[in-house]
């Protein structure tokens, strides 16, 4: 009787091991399939199509926009000619930044500047420049 119980336990253990091995094999096949799929997608990406010039332009336009913000901060707001000139620079640099990146990216950068500017007059000057840029929809640098 003891031998029969021991034999039955061994058979059950071996059967359990076989099921575990099958589950491991299935999981490994699924993982291999997923890796192959990802590898195919990676191979399909052509890095030669990446336009590095557009990234350089985005950086240059972000710098121009930053400079126009600094100019707005130091502008003599009592001089109408200076105000118009600064508005024009803000408008042009914002429009170029939008063209090089996206409106969302330009808006995020604008919001960072606006949150740091304490002067309502300067904020108004910048907002008018941005409105002008949105109306123009064209980069003029």
Phi, psi and omega in degrees: 000318180300317181297323181291321179292317179296317179297318179296320179296319179294318179298315179296320180295316179294322178295320178295321178295320180296318178295321178295318178298320178296319179295320178295318179298318179295318179295321179293320177297318179296318179295317178298319179297317179295318179297317178299318180297315179295319179298320177298319180292320178295318179296331182284342180285125181254102183290344178291341178279351180293124184267094181291334178298322180293326177292321177295320178297318180300318179296316180297318181290326175296321178295316178300319180295317178299317179296322179292328176293317178297320179295322178296324180292329184257002185290148174279100186286356177270349181260112184298324179294318179294318180299314180297319180295317180294317177302318180296317179295318177297315181299311182295315182292324178293315180299318179293321178296319177297316179298321184279333182240261176197165179295324179298315180295315179297320180295320178297316178295317178301315181298324178296316178296313185297325180290338181268347183270125182269339184276122178294327179294318179292319177300318179296318178301314181294316180300320178294322176296319179293320177300319178297320179295318180294326179288322183284320180057032184214136178276124178232089179233000000 
